[in-house]
mmCIF file of C-alpha atoms and ligand atoms in Angstrom:
data_model
loop_
_atom_site.group_PDB
_atom_site.id
_atom_site.type_symbol
_atom_site.label_atom_id
_atom_site.label_comp_id
_atom_site.label_asym_id
_atom_site.label_seq_id
_atom_site.Cartn_x
_atom_site.Cartn_y
_atom_site.Cartn_z
ATOM 1 C CA MET A 26 -37.830 10.878 187.538
ATOM 2 C CA SER A 27 -41.310 11.791 187.962
ATOM 3 C CA ALA A 28 -43.088 14.937 190.570
ATOM 4 C CA PRO A 29 -42.894 12.472 193.283
ATOM 5 C CA ASP A 30 -39.090 12.163 193.432
ATOM 6 C CA LEU A 31 -39.246 15.981 193.492
ATOM 7 C CA GLN A 32 -38.666 15.134 197.282
ATOM 8 C CA ARG A 33 -35.933 16.004 200.331
ATOM 9 C CA GLY A 34 -32.916 14.192 200.277
ATOM 10 C CA GLN A 35 -32.590 14.215 196.382
ATOM 11 C CA PRO A 36 -29.938 15.663 194.786
ATOM 12 C CA PRO A 37 -30.208 19.064 193.674
ATOM 13 C CA VAL A 38 -28.558 18.846 190.186
ATOM 14 C CA LEU A 39 -31.758 17.358 187.374
ATOM 15 C CA LEU A 40 -29.854 17.644 184.475
ATOM 16 C CA GLN A 41 -25.851 17.847 183.756
ATOM 17 C CA ALA A 42 -24.485 18.977 180.224
ATOM 18 C CA GLU A 43 -20.517 18.333 180.358
ATOM 19 C CA GLN A 44 -18.138 19.533 177.117
ATOM 20 C CA VAL A 45 -21.015 18.988 174.782
ATOM 21 C CA THR A 46 -20.276 19.253 171.101
ATOM 22 C CA ARG A 47 -22.430 18.725 168.272
ATOM 23 C CA ILE A 48 -20.559 18.879 164.483
ATOM 24 C CA TYR A 49 -23.617 18.298 161.767
ATOM 25 C CA GLN A 50 -22.556 17.000 158.642
ATOM 26 C CA LEU A 51 -23.091 17.781 155.435
ATOM 27 C CA GLY A 52 -22.616 15.874 152.557
ATOM 28 C CA ARG A 53 -19.213 14.315 152.793
ATOM 29 C CA ASP A 54 -17.053 17.818 153.057
ATOM 30 C CA VAL A 55 -18.789 20.111 155.244
ATOM 31 C CA GLN A 56 -18.730 20.182 159.519
ATOM 32 C CA VAL A 57 -20.803 22.376 161.260
ATOM 33 C CA PRO A 58 -19.762 22.925 164.784
ATOM 34 C CA ALA A 59 -23.187 23.629 166.015
ATOM 35 C CA LEU A 60 -21.736 23.204 169.574
ATOM 36 C CA ARG A 61 -18.529 23.929 170.600
ATOM 37 C CA GLY A 62 -17.958 22.145 174.139
ATOM 38 C CA VAL A 63 -21.152 23.616 176.209
ATOM 39 C CA SER A 64 -20.912 22.948 180.321
ATOM 40 C CA PHE A 65 -23.941 23.718 182.539
ATOM 41 C CA GLU A 66 -26.575 22.049 185.039
ATOM 42 C CA VAL A 67 -30.261 22.823 185.994
ATOM 43 C CA ASP A 68 -31.312 22.007 189.262
ATOM 44 C CA ARG A 69 -35.121 20.586 190.158
ATOM 45 C CA GLY A 70 -37.365 23.157 189.891
ATOM 46 C CA GLU A 71 -35.168 25.657 188.287
ATOM 47 C CA HIS A 72 -35.959 28.268 185.939
ATOM 48 C CA VAL A 73 -33.419 29.170 183.123
ATOM 49 C CA ALA A 74 -33.318 31.159 179.712
ATOM 50 C CA ILE A 75 -31.332 30.400 176.733
ATOM 51 C CA VAL A 76 -30.264 33.471 174.925
ATOM 52 C CA GLY A 77 -28.285 34.307 171.721
ATOM 53 C CA SER A 78 -28.586 35.309 168.075
ATOM 54 C CA SER A 79 -29.881 33.134 165.441
ATOM 55 C CA GLY A 80 -27.463 30.253 164.584
ATOM 56 C CA SER A 81 -25.620 30.452 168.180
ATOM 57 C CA GLY A 82 -26.544 26.797 169.268
ATOM 58 C CA LYS A 83 -29.565 27.331 171.182
ATOM 59 C CA SER A 84 -32.119 25.080 169.544
ATOM 60 C CA THR A 85 -29.208 21.936 169.154
ATOM 61 C CA LEU A 86 -28.629 22.570 172.265
ATOM 62 C CA LEU A 87 -32.199 22.184 173.542
ATOM 63 C CA ASN A 88 -32.626 19.420 171.402
ATOM 64 C CA LEU A 89 -29.746 17.322 173.226
ATOM 65 C CA LEU A 90 -30.985 17.977 176.511
ATOM 66 C CA GLY A 91 -34.123 16.791 175.718
ATOM 67 C CA ALA A 92 -32.663 13.854 174.483
ATOM 68 C CA LEU A 93 -33.969 14.175 170.897
ATOM 69 C CA ASP A 94 -30.549 13.809 169.830
ATOM 70 C CA ARG A 95 -26.849 12.805 170.869
ATOM 71 C CA PRO A 96 -23.908 14.892 171.400
ATOM 72 C CA THR A 97 -20.710 13.999 168.944
ATOM 73 C CA SER A 98 -18.791 14.316 171.996
ATOM 74 C CA GLY A 99 -19.277 15.320 175.895
ATOM 75 C CA HIS A 100 -22.130 13.951 178.017
ATOM 76 C CA VAL A 101 -25.705 14.891 178.447
ATOM 77 C CA ARG A 102 -26.803 13.237 182.052
ATOM 78 C CA TYR A 103 -29.823 12.891 183.858
ATOM 79 C CA HIS A 104 -29.992 12.319 187.693
ATOM 80 C CA GLY A 105 -26.362 11.575 187.191
ATOM 81 C CA ARG A 106 -27.003 8.827 184.257
ATOM 82 C CA ASP A 107 -25.326 9.055 180.894
ATOM 83 C CA VAL A 108 -27.877 9.649 178.286
ATOM 84 C CA ARG A 109 -25.676 7.879 175.896
ATOM 85 C CA GLU A 110 -25.982 4.481 178.409
ATOM 86 C CA MET A 111 -29.407 4.566 177.772
ATOM 87 C CA SER A 112 -31.269 1.510 175.577
ATOM 88 C CA ASP A 113 -33.586 3.092 173.067
ATOM 89 C CA THR A 114 -36.535 2.189 175.447
ATOM 90 C CA GLU A 115 -34.745 3.653 178.636
ATOM 91 C CA LEU A 116 -34.629 6.842 176.207
ATOM 92 C CA ALA A 117 -38.313 6.652 174.870
ATOM 93 C CA ARG A 118 -39.469 6.827 178.246
ATOM 94 C CA LEU A 119 -36.991 9.617 179.283
ATOM 95 C CA ARG A 120 -38.626 11.771 176.218
ATOM 96 C CA ASN A 121 -42.167 10.544 176.993
ATOM 97 C CA ALA A 122 -42.631 10.764 180.705
ATOM 98 C CA SER A 123 -39.334 12.911 182.118
ATOM 99 C CA ILE A 124 -39.498 15.818 179.626
ATOM 100 C CA GLY A 125 -42.205 17.768 178.184
ATOM 101 C CA PHE A 126 -41.338 19.889 175.046
ATOM 102 C CA VAL A 127 -43.115 23.025 173.429
ATOM 103 C CA PHE A 128 -41.853 24.279 170.442
ATOM 104 C CA GLN A 129 -42.195 27.649 168.202
ATOM 105 C CA SER A 130 -44.569 26.028 165.886
ATOM 106 C CA PHE A 131 -46.520 24.004 168.277
ATOM 107 C CA GLN A 132 -46.044 20.317 166.563
ATOM 108 C CA LEU A 133 -49.518 18.974 167.124
ATOM 109 C CA LEU A 134 -50.715 16.567 165.155
ATOM 110 C CA PRO A 135 -53.368 17.889 163.002
ATOM 111 C CA ARG A 136 -55.417 15.383 162.308
ATOM 112 C CA LEU A 137 -56.023 14.473 166.367
ATOM 113 C CA THR A 138 -58.486 16.332 168.479
ATOM 114 C CA ALA A 139 -56.907 18.485 171.169
ATOM 115 C CA VAL A 140 -57.437 16.065 173.894
ATOM 116 C CA ASP A 141 -56.197 13.549 171.470
ATOM 117 C CA ASN A 142 -53.097 15.487 171.023
ATOM 118 C CA VAL A 143 -52.706 16.044 175.080
ATOM 119 C CA ILE A 144 -53.011 11.703 175.868
ATOM 120 C CA LEU A 145 -50.248 10.648 173.179
ATOM 121 C CA PRO A 146 -47.433 11.332 175.919
ATOM 122 C CA LEU A 147 -49.500 8.776 177.997
ATOM 123 C CA VAL A 148 -49.100 6.070 176.453
ATOM 124 C CA TYR A 149 -46.304 4.718 179.185
ATOM 125 C CA ARG A 150 -48.814 5.460 181.853
ATOM 126 C CA PRO A 151 -50.527 2.008 183.343
ATOM 127 C CA GLY A 152 -54.285 2.610 183.542
ATOM 128 C CA SER A 153 -57.512 2.539 181.158
ATOM 129 C CA PRO A 154 -58.097 4.610 177.738
ATOM 130 C CA ARG A 155 -60.688 6.153 180.221
ATOM 131 C CA GLN A 156 -58.316 7.630 182.873
ATOM 132 C CA ARG A 157 -55.661 8.644 180.266
ATOM 133 C CA ARG A 158 -58.620 10.766 178.590
ATOM 134 C CA GLU A 159 -59.670 11.895 182.086
ATOM 135 C CA LEU A 160 -56.011 12.898 182.792
ATOM 136 C CA ALA A 161 -56.163 14.586 179.255
ATOM 137 C CA LEU A 162 -59.405 16.755 180.039
ATOM 138 C CA GLU A 163 -57.419 18.115 183.111
ATOM 139 C CA ALA A 164 -54.866 19.013 181.922
ATOM 140 C CA LEU A 165 -56.509 20.857 179.196
ATOM 141 C CA ALA A 166 -58.756 22.299 181.918
ATOM 142 C CA GLN A 167 -55.793 23.705 183.759
ATOM 143 C CA VAL A 168 -54.486 25.666 180.570
ATOM 144 C CA GLY A 169 -57.966 27.090 180.288
ATOM 145 C CA LEU A 170 -59.204 25.213 176.821
ATOM 146 C CA ALA A 171 -61.889 22.897 178.903
ATOM 147 C CA ASP A 172 -64.658 23.821 175.911
ATOM 148 C CA ARG A 173 -61.952 23.127 172.852
ATOM 149 C CA VAL A 174 -61.181 19.491 173.662
ATOM 150 C CA ASP A 175 -62.969 18.343 170.547
ATOM 151 C CA HIS A 176 -61.343 21.122 168.243
ATOM 152 C CA ARG A 177 -58.203 20.234 165.824
ATOM 153 C CA PRO A 178 -55.380 22.108 165.740
ATOM 154 C CA GLY A 179 -56.823 23.945 162.790
ATOM 155 C CA GLU A 180 -59.984 24.823 164.270
ATOM 156 C CA LEU A 181 -57.887 26.921 167.120
ATOM 157 C CA SER A 182 -56.253 30.006 167.170
ATOM 158 C CA GLY A 183 -52.640 30.140 167.811
ATOM 159 C CA GLY A 184 -52.120 31.143 171.333
ATOM 160 C CA GLN A 185 -54.995 27.977 171.927
ATOM 161 C CA GLN A 186 -53.051 25.642 170.131
ATOM 162 C CA GLN A 187 -49.802 26.916 172.204
ATOM 163 C CA ARG A 188 -51.875 26.046 175.263
ATOM 164 C CA VAL A 189 -53.124 22.521 174.394
ATOM 165 C CA ALA A 190 -48.954 21.344 173.529
ATOM 166 C CA ILE A 191 -48.659 22.823 177.162
ATOM 167 C CA ALA A 192 -51.217 20.874 177.996
ATOM 168 C CA ARG A 193 -49.200 17.917 176.480
ATOM 169 C CA ALA A 194 -45.892 18.887 177.577
ATOM 170 C CA LEU A 195 -47.646 18.760 181.546
ATOM 171 C CA VAL A 196 -49.685 16.103 181.313
ATOM 172 C CA THR A 197 -47.282 13.606 182.429
ATOM 173 C CA GLU A 198 -46.461 16.098 185.275
ATOM 174 C CA PRO A 199 -42.767 15.658 183.937
ATOM 175 C CA SER A 200 -39.515 16.809 186.071
ATOM 176 C CA LEU A 201 -38.417 19.194 182.995
ATOM 177 C CA VAL A 202 -39.959 21.469 180.195
ATOM 178 C CA LEU A 203 -37.963 22.743 177.509
ATOM 179 C CA ALA A 204 -39.327 25.382 175.467
ATOM 180 C CA ASP A 205 -38.008 26.698 172.443
ATOM 181 C CA GLU A 206 -38.994 29.988 171.191
ATOM 182 C CA PRO A 207 -43.098 29.114 172.674
ATOM 183 C CA THR A 208 -43.886 32.956 172.038
ATOM 184 C CA GLY A 209 -42.200 32.715 168.248
ATOM 185 C CA ASN A 210 -45.380 32.823 166.518
ATOM 186 C CA LEU A 211 -47.803 34.601 168.900
ATOM 187 C CA ASP A 212 -48.809 38.033 169.217
ATOM 188 C CA SER A 213 -47.017 40.054 172.311
ATOM 189 C CA ARG A 214 -50.385 39.730 174.500
ATOM 190 C CA THR A 215 -50.731 36.061 173.401
ATOM 191 C CA GLY A 216 -47.099 35.570 174.263
ATOM 192 C CA GLU A 217 -47.172 36.900 177.511
ATOM 193 C CA GLU A 218 -50.279 34.685 178.620
ATOM 194 C CA VAL A 219 -48.537 31.381 177.688
ATOM 195 C CA MET A 220 -45.607 32.911 178.980
ATOM 196 C CA ALA A 221 -47.310 33.216 182.386
ATOM 197 C CA LEU A 222 -49.431 29.882 181.932
ATOM 198 C CA LEU A 223 -45.716 27.960 181.985
ATOM 199 C CA GLU A 224 -43.862 30.157 184.812
ATOM 200 C CA THR A 225 -47.527 29.102 187.033
ATOM 201 C CA LEU A 226 -47.125 25.544 186.049
ATOM 202 C CA HIS A 227 -43.471 25.753 186.915
ATOM 203 C CA ALA A 228 -44.384 27.171 190.198
ATOM 204 C CA ASP A 229 -47.130 24.744 190.972
ATOM 205 C CA GLN A 230 -45.873 21.801 189.844
ATOM 206 C CA GLY A 231 -41.699 22.269 190.898
ATOM 207 C CA THR A 232 -40.943 21.347 187.326
ATOM 208 C CA ALA A 233 -37.677 22.844 186.045
ATOM 209 C CA LEU A 234 -38.619 24.905 183.149
ATOM 210 C CA VAL A 235 -35.761 25.320 180.663
ATOM 211 C CA VAL A 236 -37.030 28.139 177.667
ATOM 212 C CA ILE A 237 -35.047 29.887 174.339
ATOM 213 C CA THR A 238 -36.204 33.121 173.948
ATOM 214 C CA HIS A 239 -35.465 35.986 171.889
ATOM 215 C CA GLU A 240 -37.075 38.116 174.572
ATOM 216 C CA ARG A 241 -35.417 40.133 177.029
ATOM 217 C CA GLU A 242 -38.134 40.583 179.406
ATOM 218 C CA ILE A 243 -38.987 37.192 178.929
ATOM 219 C CA ALA A 244 -35.569 35.985 179.935
ATOM 220 C CA GLN A 245 -34.965 38.032 182.957
ATOM 221 C CA ARG A 246 -38.151 36.455 184.564
ATOM 222 C CA ALA A 247 -35.762 33.253 184.913
ATOM 223 C CA SER A 248 -33.568 32.707 187.668
ATOM 224 C CA ARG A 249 -30.415 32.017 185.437
ATOM 225 C CA ARG A 250 -29.810 33.250 181.942
ATOM 226 C CA ILE A 251 -26.987 31.509 179.846
ATOM 227 C CA GLU A 252 -26.115 33.176 176.660
ATOM 228 C CA LEU A 253 -24.950 31.260 173.517
ATOM 229 C CA ARG A 254 -22.478 32.813 170.666
ATOM 230 C CA ASP A 255 -21.085 30.130 167.908
ATOM 231 C CA GLY A 256 -21.712 27.093 169.817
ATOM 232 C CA VAL A 257 -20.292 28.056 173.363
ATOM 233 C CA ILE A 258 -21.535 29.818 176.675
ATOM 234 C CA VAL A 259 -20.333 33.690 176.874
ATOM 235 C CA ASP A 260 -21.978 34.687 179.639
ATOM 236 C CA GLU A 261 -23.724 33.363 182.522
ATOM 237 C CA VAL A 262 -26.043 35.561 185.064
ATOM 238 C CA VAL A 263 -28.093 34.645 187.733
ATOM 239 C CA ALA A 264 -30.673 37.232 188.701
HETATM 240 N N1 LIG B 5 -29.466 19.515 160.446
HETATM 241 C C1 LIG B 5 -28.235 20.496 160.268
HETATM 242 N N2 LIG B 5 -27.618 20.199 159.599
HETATM 243 C C2 LIG B 5 -26.746 21.001 159.379
HETATM 244 N N3 LIG B 5 -26.335 22.189 160.304
HETATM 245 C C3 LIG B 5 -27.311 22.563 160.786
HETATM 246 C C4 LIG B 5 -28.327 21.472 161.248
HETATM 247 N N4 LIG B 5 -29.231 22.124 162.103
HETATM 248 C C5 LIG B 5 -28.578 23.539 162.985
HETATM 249 N N5 LIG B 5 -28.257 23.965 162.065
HETATM 250 C C6 LIG B 5 -26.172 25.197 161.931
HETATM 251 O O1 LIG B 5 -26.118 24.696 163.513
HETATM 252 C C7 LIG B 5 -26.340 26.275 163.985
HETATM 253 C C8 LIG B 5 -26.921 26.345 164.716
HETATM 254 O O2 LIG B 5 -28.318 26.313 164.665
HETATM 255 P P1 LIG B 5 -29.188 26.151 165.738
HETATM 256 O O3 LIG B 5 -30.695 25.752 164.691
HETATM 257 O O4 LIG B 5 -28.988 25.564 167.259
HETATM 258 O O5 LIG B 5 -29.245 27.639 166.306
HETATM 259 P P2 LIG B 5 -30.251 28.851 166.911
HETATM 260 O O6 LIG B 5 -29.861 29.498 167.727
HETATM 261 O O7 LIG B 5 -31.478 27.510 167.708
HETATM 262 O O8 LIG B 5 -30.876 29.708 165.895
HETATM 263 P P3 LIG B 5 -32.566 30.304 165.980
HETATM 264 O O9 LIG B 5 -32.466 31.214 167.046
HETATM 265 O O10 LIG B 5 -32.286 31.291 164.189
HETATM 266 O O11 LIG B 5 -33.376 29.033 166.367
HETATM 267 C C9 LIG B 5 -26.471 26.830 162.989
HETATM 268 O O12 LIG B 5 -25.331 27.514 161.990
HETATM 269 C C10 LIG B 5 -27.332 25.826 161.742
HETATM 270 O O13 LIG B 5 -26.946 26.332 160.283
HETATM 271 MG MG1 LIG B 6 -33.613 27.603 167.131
#
């Protein structure tokens, strides 16, 4: 499921959500239906934007697509394989090696330097610690942070922290990057730079990119736009 299997002859569908629901249980009596039957597919190398107002279920959906959470009913499949049927080890591997995550709040570990944050997802990668460090340094150079590798997150600007998060997402050469409002905490110019970086890496490495955004301009650059409202898809636009 890594970059090398992005080859001809492989089926185009990377990821499938079929009639996915997610009902959060609050206490004993209250149920919050965050997703109420969502179906769509993401092809290899595709760029999809997910839009919708606050509370419409976007982050809930992204967490399910990233196998960080399980649906209440319905199916999420990678390469046709249902996430429900995967063992904990397989799930951890899928999340670590095949999916890169980028969040609005960066979610870097504050005590670790930039390079040590980027090394984290390489845990399953064979090779020596030194080789992993080399890969992390390369990824940081790719996002323009070769001169900040020993800084901790608190010693970096917001845009630089998000670039570390992007390096961490891409260091495993995942087949999918999931980004939840990646520019939400950045000023518009820095946000623009971060999006341009994600889009370049998507184009160069053939990584599928699914991005949640409130910004119309960012959504318009995707090849497909899905709009959620109250936990269902109300619109799907192909560019
Ligand atoms: N852990 C939870 N427990 C209970 N309800 C939740 C939980 N997480 C989300 N919800 C509810 O599920 C619905 C969808 O939430 P979600 O975070 O997916 O929305 P969103 O579209 O990402 O919104 P935003 O644009 O504000 O980030 C909301 O009504 C929210 O209150
Ligand atoms: Mg959200």
